[in-house]
Amino acid sequence: MQIVDKNNPPAEWIEALRKRYPCEAEVDRTLTRKMYRRAGPGYTPVPLETLIKGTESLLRAELKGDFEISDARWLSGGASKLQMAFSLTWNRPGTGREKAPMVLRMEPAESIVETSRLREFQLIKAFDGIVPVPPVVAVDVNGDHLPYPAMVYGFAQGVTKPSNSTSKTTGMGTYIAPEWRAKLGPQFVDCLAKIHNRNIPSAGLTAFDPPQPGTLCQELALNMWERIWEEDSDEDIPLLRLANVWLRENAPPCAKPVILHCDYRMGNFLFTEHDAKITAILDWEMARLGDHHHDLAWTSANSYGHYAEDNKTFLVGGFMSRPEFFDAYQKASGNTVDPKTLYYYKVYTAYVQGVISVSTTYRIARNGKTHQDVLQAWIMGYGYKMMDDLRVLLEQGA
Amino acid sequence: MQLRPDISIHAMIKSLTDAVLPAVDPNNKLALEQLQLTIGLLSMMEQRMPLEFKFDCDELDRLLGFAVELKRHARGGEALADLVASETQGADVRRRAQASPAEVVAANRALRAASGAVAASAYRDGTPEQRAAIMKTVLSMSGQQLLRDRAWVMPQGWEAQPELVPPIADLLATS
């Protein structure tokens, strides 16, 4: 059996994986970059001053006219990227001179999900005016200006959870009190429906391979996750091996691929408490084109909701029961929910969650690649519950 | 089992060094000293933990030799009888402790990789009956293993119904 040192991956092994698991071009670029940099240094703390200078360099290249950065400070939240809040005094196109709050979102050396800033930038731009998103300003695709790839967008007001809620990590397990459910739940569903109904050709998504009806979108997604598993995993897990074969054999054809958020859940949107309005959908980095059932399965997964006060009814996102969620979605989107396809994507969701939480978290914490390795190590513990969800799902279908 | 003390300690040291230490008030000498000592002890644990079992076996070997020498020179009595009993018990333990924890982990990892490959290919290429049997076997094994994995990380509080997961000590006691 071939043993590869994944912490110092040989070029021929990286290239063999690229050949074995063809992915979308931008995904391939992002993962390949990660692998060729893996043997390099881990993440070391970046002074705020370095980020300010890098942001100035990026904005000088992207913006017309003079500008000024002030009030820079660190932002916390999320398991994936570093964030710096700052004020930008600039001439906003169509508005004129203003001082606006902004966010720099930058990758660490490796991330719990290694994704493309260009794709994220294009997506947020594509949804401006369709669902609440922060206005995007600039993107540093290859880290030419900043230590790592990054993007700048407007600071959205709001919170990720009500003040009277409790949660575990990165929004998982957030308890939503009954008074918030009716206020936020319908908006939550409505935004998802709008995301899925966004016209793709007019969205300017050049960093995405054009969607194809059939199973190709899903094959590419499975290739990506199997490749990530090979790149990042430490000990092998027969259950995930078997699940991958099952997912490849049972991929349902998709007649009409849509834009998928791929991490649509509590913790990944902001809302203002005084009027209970969703102000920004965030964290688009895993988005792809594919079957709308993927988002439905992900959003309604056990990890991203909790049980109601009766201890029996599972609430999607903490808002509404699964039947209520699917019914509201169908009404809002016009898309149908097919139970068999939904089941497939539930298995897929649990598989992906297993890959992320057990393999990538291990690899990046092992190599000191992030600004919060201790959080990555902590999340590893959740992987077993997610994989048990996968086991139960396969058992139900077997 | 992937979430082991080695990876946890490694991440804790980095967190304390990179994020916490620079944030401690330099005038709070007690807090600074306590933090530096904590980082130092964690660093030592990280380095020494892989050698702990070898250290203990080495000590046991030398104590067994020491007991043999003492028996040659000591007169009888209750204390010598206790020493003989301890030596017998210790020698038995040493006979059974031939493989190191690292070797056990390596054997687990080899078996995981090999069985994962066989499960995937056998399921992909098998007859319907074989596929059903492979699925059943993998799910059954995974159920047992994941129960232990979940019990192992129970202090993290991920379980919605923790009462359904037995204590890890109970699960391991039956093996």
PDB file of N, CA, C and O in Angstrom, chain B residues 72-107:
ATOM      1  N   ARG B  72      17.766 -12.261  45.806  1.00  0.00           N
ATOM      2  CA  ARG B  72      18.983 -13.038  46.046  1.00  0.00           C
ATOM      3  C   ARG B  72      19.617 -12.692  47.384  1.00  0.00           C
ATOM      4  O   ARG B  72      20.275 -13.520  47.990  1.00  0.00           O
ATOM      5  N   HIS B  73      19.410 -11.456  47.793  1.00  0.00           N
ATOM      6  CA  HIS B  73      20.111 -10.993  48.996  1.00  0.00           C
ATOM      7  C   HIS B  73      19.220 -10.861  50.223  1.00  0.00           C
ATOM      8  O   HIS B  73      19.736 -10.684  51.327  1.00  0.00           O
ATOM      9  N   ALA B  74      17.915 -10.936  50.044  1.00  0.00           N
ATOM     10  CA  ALA B  74      17.022 -10.682  51.185  1.00  0.00           C
ATOM     11  C   ALA B  74      16.670 -11.973  51.911  1.00  0.00           C
ATOM     12  O   ALA B  74      16.710 -13.046  51.327  1.00  0.00           O
ATOM     13  N   ARG B  75      16.341 -11.824  53.178  1.00  0.00           N
ATOM     14  CA  ARG B  75      15.838 -12.958  53.916  1.00  0.00           C
ATOM     15  C   ARG B  75      14.330 -13.015  53.754  1.00  0.00           C
ATOM     16  O   ARG B  75      13.725 -12.058  53.278  1.00  0.00           O
ATOM     17  N   GLY B  76      13.718 -14.094  54.174  1.00  0.00           N
ATOM     18  CA  GLY B  76      12.266 -14.264  53.989  1.00  0.00           C
ATOM     19  C   GLY B  76      11.455 -13.271  54.799  1.00  0.00           C
ATOM     20  O   GLY B  76      12.000 -12.339  55.386  1.00  0.00           O
ATOM     21  N   GLY B  77      10.178 -13.463  54.809  1.00  0.00           N
ATOM     22  CA  GLY B  77       9.306 -12.577  55.571  1.00  0.00           C
ATOM     23  C   GLY B  77       8.170 -12.057  54.713  1.00  0.00           C
ATOM     24  O   GLY B  77       8.105 -12.325  53.507  1.00  0.00           O
ATOM     25  N   GLU B  78       7.307 -11.308  55.352  1.00  0.00           N
ATOM     26  CA  GLU B  78       6.102 -10.817  54.648  1.00  0.00           C
ATOM     27  C   GLU B  78       6.449  -9.859  53.513  1.00  0.00           C
ATOM     28  O   GLU B  78       5.879  -9.910  52.433  1.00  0.00           O
ATOM     29  N   ALA B  79       7.450  -9.013  53.768  1.00  0.00           N
ATOM     30  CA  ALA B  79       7.823  -8.031  52.744  1.00  0.00           C
ATOM     31  C   ALA B  79       8.353  -8.725  51.503  1.00  0.00           C
ATOM     32  O   ALA B  79       8.028  -8.336  50.363  1.00  0.00           O
ATOM     33  N   LEU B  80       9.163  -9.759  51.677  1.00  0.00           N
ATOM     34  CA  LEU B  80       9.711 -10.470  50.522  1.00  0.00           C
ATOM     35  C   LEU B  80       8.592 -11.188  49.759  1.00  0.00           C
ATOM     36  O   LEU B  80       8.590 -11.238  48.521  1.00  0.00           O
ATOM     37  N   ALA B  81       7.639 -11.735  50.513  1.00  0.00           N
ATOM     38  CA  ALA B  81       6.495 -12.401  49.853  1.00  0.00           C
ATOM     39  C   ALA B  81       5.724 -11.418  48.989  1.00  0.00           C
ATOM     40  O   ALA B  81       5.303 -11.733  47.855  1.00  0.00           O
ATOM     41  N   ASP B  82       5.566 -10.206  49.502  1.00  0.00           N
ATOM     42  CA  ASP B  82       4.879  -9.164  48.719  1.00  0.00           C
ATOM     43  C   ASP B  82       5.664  -8.825  47.456  1.00  0.00           C
ATOM     44  O   ASP B  82       5.098  -8.629  46.380  1.00  0.00           O
ATOM     45  N   LEU B  83       7.003  -8.778  47.614  1.00  0.00           N
ATOM     46  CA  LEU B  83       7.849  -8.461  46.466  1.00  0.00           C
ATOM     47  C   LEU B  83       7.738  -9.548  45.404  1.00  0.00           C
ATOM     48  O   LEU B  83       7.627  -9.266  44.198  1.00  0.00           O
ATOM     49  N   VAL B  84       7.737 -10.793  45.825  1.00  0.00           N
ATOM     50  CA  VAL B  84       7.628 -11.913  44.880  1.00  0.00           C
ATOM     51  C   VAL B  84       6.284 -11.843  44.141  1.00  0.00           C
ATOM     52  O   VAL B  84       6.220 -12.038  42.913  1.00  0.00           O
ATOM     53  N   ALA B  85       5.233 -11.552  44.892  1.00  0.00           N
ATOM     54  CA  ALA B  85       3.900 -11.456  44.249  1.00  0.00           C
ATOM     55  C   ALA B  85       3.882 -10.318  43.239  1.00  0.00           C
ATOM     56  O   ALA B  85       3.367 -10.462  42.118  1.00  0.00           O
ATOM     57  N   SER B  86       4.477  -9.169  43.615  1.00  0.00           N
ATOM     58  CA  SER B  86       4.499  -8.024  42.707  1.00  0.00           C
ATOM     59  C   SER B  86       5.348  -8.319  41.481  1.00  0.00           C
ATOM     60  O   SER B  86       5.025  -7.912  40.363  1.00  0.00           O
ATOM     61  N   GLU B  87       6.441  -9.039  41.695  1.00  0.00           N
ATOM     62  CA  GLU B  87       7.321  -9.370  40.574  1.00  0.00           C
ATOM     63  C   GLU B  87       6.600 -10.293  39.588  1.00  0.00           C
ATOM     64  O   GLU B  87       6.665 -10.117  38.375  1.00  0.00           O
ATOM     65  N   THR B  88       5.901 -11.289  40.155  1.00  0.00           N
ATOM     66  CA  THR B  88       5.158 -12.228  39.288  1.00  0.00           C
ATOM     67  C   THR B  88       4.113 -11.489  38.469  1.00  0.00           C
ATOM     68  O   THR B  88       3.987 -11.684  37.261  1.00  0.00           O
ATOM     69  N   GLN B  89       3.383 -10.634  39.169  1.00  0.00           N
ATOM     70  CA  GLN B  89       2.342  -9.855  38.484  1.00  0.00           C
ATOM     71  C   GLN B  89       2.954  -8.919  37.434  1.00  0.00           C
ATOM     72  O   GLN B  89       2.472  -8.800  36.302  1.00  0.00           O
ATOM     73  N   GLY B  90       4.039  -8.256  37.814  1.00  0.00           N
ATOM     74  CA  GLY B  90       4.703  -7.315  36.900  1.00  0.00           C
ATOM     75  C   GLY B  90       5.252  -8.016  35.679  1.00  0.00           C
ATOM     76  O   GLY B  90       5.158  -7.501  34.554  1.00  0.00           O
ATOM     77  N   ALA B  91       5.836  -9.195  35.875  1.00  0.00           N
ATOM     78  CA  ALA B  91       6.393  -9.956  34.743  1.00  0.00           C
ATOM     79  C   ALA B  91       5.277 -10.366  33.777  1.00  0.00           C
ATOM     80  O   ALA B  91       5.458 -10.350  32.552  1.00  0.00           O
ATOM     81  N   ASP B  92       4.133 -10.723  34.364  1.00  0.00           N
ATOM     82  CA  ASP B  92       2.987 -11.103  33.521  1.00  0.00           C
ATOM     83  C   ASP B  92       2.516  -9.892  32.680  1.00  0.00           C
ATOM     84  O   ASP B  92       2.258 -10.026  31.487  1.00  0.00           O
ATOM     85  N   VAL B  93       2.436  -8.752  33.341  1.00  0.00           N
ATOM     86  CA  VAL B  93       2.026  -7.529  32.615  1.00  0.00           C
ATOM     87  C   VAL B  93       3.029  -7.222  31.503  1.00  0.00           C
ATOM     88  O   VAL B  93       2.654  -6.916  30.372  1.00  0.00           O
ATOM     89  N   ARG B  94       4.310  -7.355  31.814  1.00  0.00           N
ATOM     90  CA  ARG B  94       5.336  -7.016  30.808  1.00  0.00           C
ATOM     91  C   ARG B  94       5.261  -7.968  29.607  1.00  0.00           C
ATOM     92  O   ARG B  94       5.463  -7.557  28.462  1.00  0.00           O
ATOM     93  N   ARG B  95       4.963  -9.240  29.886  1.00  0.00           N
ATOM     94  CA  ARG B  95       4.823 -10.214  28.784  1.00  0.00           C
ATOM     95  C   ARG B  95       3.688  -9.801  27.859  1.00  0.00           C
ATOM     96  O   ARG B  95       3.769  -9.939  26.649  1.00  0.00           O
ATOM     97  N   ARG B  96       2.603  -9.309  28.476  1.00  0.00           N
ATOM     98  CA  ARG B  96       1.434  -8.941  27.661  1.00  0.00           C
ATOM     99  C   ARG B  96       1.599  -7.570  26.996  1.00  0.00           C
ATOM    100  O   ARG B  96       0.911  -7.263  26.052  1.00  0.00           O
ATOM    101  N   ALA B  97       2.521  -6.763  27.512  1.00  0.00           N
ATOM    102  CA  ALA B  97       2.690  -5.410  26.956  1.00  0.00           C
ATOM    103  C   ALA B  97       3.825  -5.408  25.933  1.00  0.00           C
ATOM    104  O   ALA B  97       4.809  -4.690  26.077  1.00  0.00           O
ATOM    105  N   GLN B  98       3.683  -6.196  24.908  1.00  0.00           N
ATOM    106  CA  GLN B  98       4.767  -6.296  23.928  1.00  0.00           C
ATOM    107  C   GLN B  98       4.646  -5.247  22.832  1.00  0.00           C
ATOM    108  O   GLN B  98       5.632  -4.722  22.363  1.00  0.00           O
ATOM    109  N   ALA B  99       3.419  -4.981  22.403  1.00  0.00           N
ATOM    110  CA  ALA B  99       3.247  -3.978  21.345  1.00  0.00           C
ATOM    111  C   ALA B  99       3.075  -2.606  21.973  1.00  0.00           C
ATOM    112  O   ALA B  99       2.416  -2.464  23.000  1.00  0.00           O
ATOM    113  N   SER B 100       3.659  -1.603  21.362  1.00  0.00           N
ATOM    114  CA  SER B 100       3.527  -0.241  21.895  1.00  0.00           C
ATOM    115  C   SER B 100       2.207   0.355  21.408  1.00  0.00           C
ATOM    116  O   SER B 100       1.646  -0.099  20.408  1.00  0.00           O
ATOM    117  N   PRO B 101       1.699   1.408  22.090  1.00  0.00           N
ATOM    118  CA  PRO B 101       0.476   2.074  21.608  1.00  0.00           C
ATOM    119  C   PRO B 101       0.629   2.545  20.163  1.00  0.00           C
ATOM    120  O   PRO B 101      -0.323   2.476  19.389  1.00  0.00           O
ATOM    121  N   ALA B 102       1.821   3.008  19.813  1.00  0.00           N
ATOM    122  CA  ALA B 102       2.015   3.481  18.434  1.00  0.00           C
ATOM    123  C   ALA B 102       1.828   2.353  17.434  1.00  0.00           C
ATOM    124  O   ALA B 102       1.279   2.557  16.338  1.00  0.00           O
ATOM    125  N   GLU B 103       2.282   1.149  17.821  1.00  0.00           N
ATOM    126  CA  GLU B 103       2.107   0.008  16.915  1.00  0.00           C
ATOM    127  C   GLU B 103       0.628  -0.362  16.781  1.00  0.00           C
ATOM    128  O   GLU B 103       0.167  -0.745  15.710  1.00  0.00           O
ATOM    129  N   VAL B 104      -0.100  -0.265  17.881  1.00  0.00           N
ATOM    130  CA  VAL B 104      -1.542  -0.560  17.822  1.00  0.00           C
ATOM    131  C   VAL B 104      -2.246   0.443  16.908  1.00  0.00           C
ATOM    132  O   VAL B 104      -3.061   0.068  16.056  1.00  0.00           O
ATOM    133  N   VAL B 105      -1.901   1.710  17.062  1.00  0.00           N
ATOM    134  CA  VAL B 105      -2.505   2.749  16.211  1.00  0.00           C
ATOM    135  C   VAL B 105      -2.156   2.486  14.744  1.00  0.00           C
ATOM    136  O   VAL B 105      -3.010   2.577  13.855  1.00  0.00           O
ATOM    137  N   ALA B 106      -0.887   2.143  14.493  1.00  0.00           N
ATOM    138  CA  ALA B 106      -0.469   1.882  13.107  1.00  0.00           C
ATOM    139  C   ALA B 106      -1.231   0.695  12.522  1.00  0.00           C
ATOM    140  O   ALA B 106      -1.624   0.708  11.342  1.00  0.00           O
ATOM    141  N   ALA B 107      -1.427  -0.338  13.345  1.00  0.00           N
ATOM    142  CA  ALA B 107      -2.171  -1.515  12.863  1.00  0.00           C
ATOM    143  C   ALA B 107      -3.619  -1.136  12.545  1.00  0.00           C
ATOM    144  O   ALA B 107      -4.193  -1.578  11.538  1.00  0.00           O
TER     145      ALA B 107
END
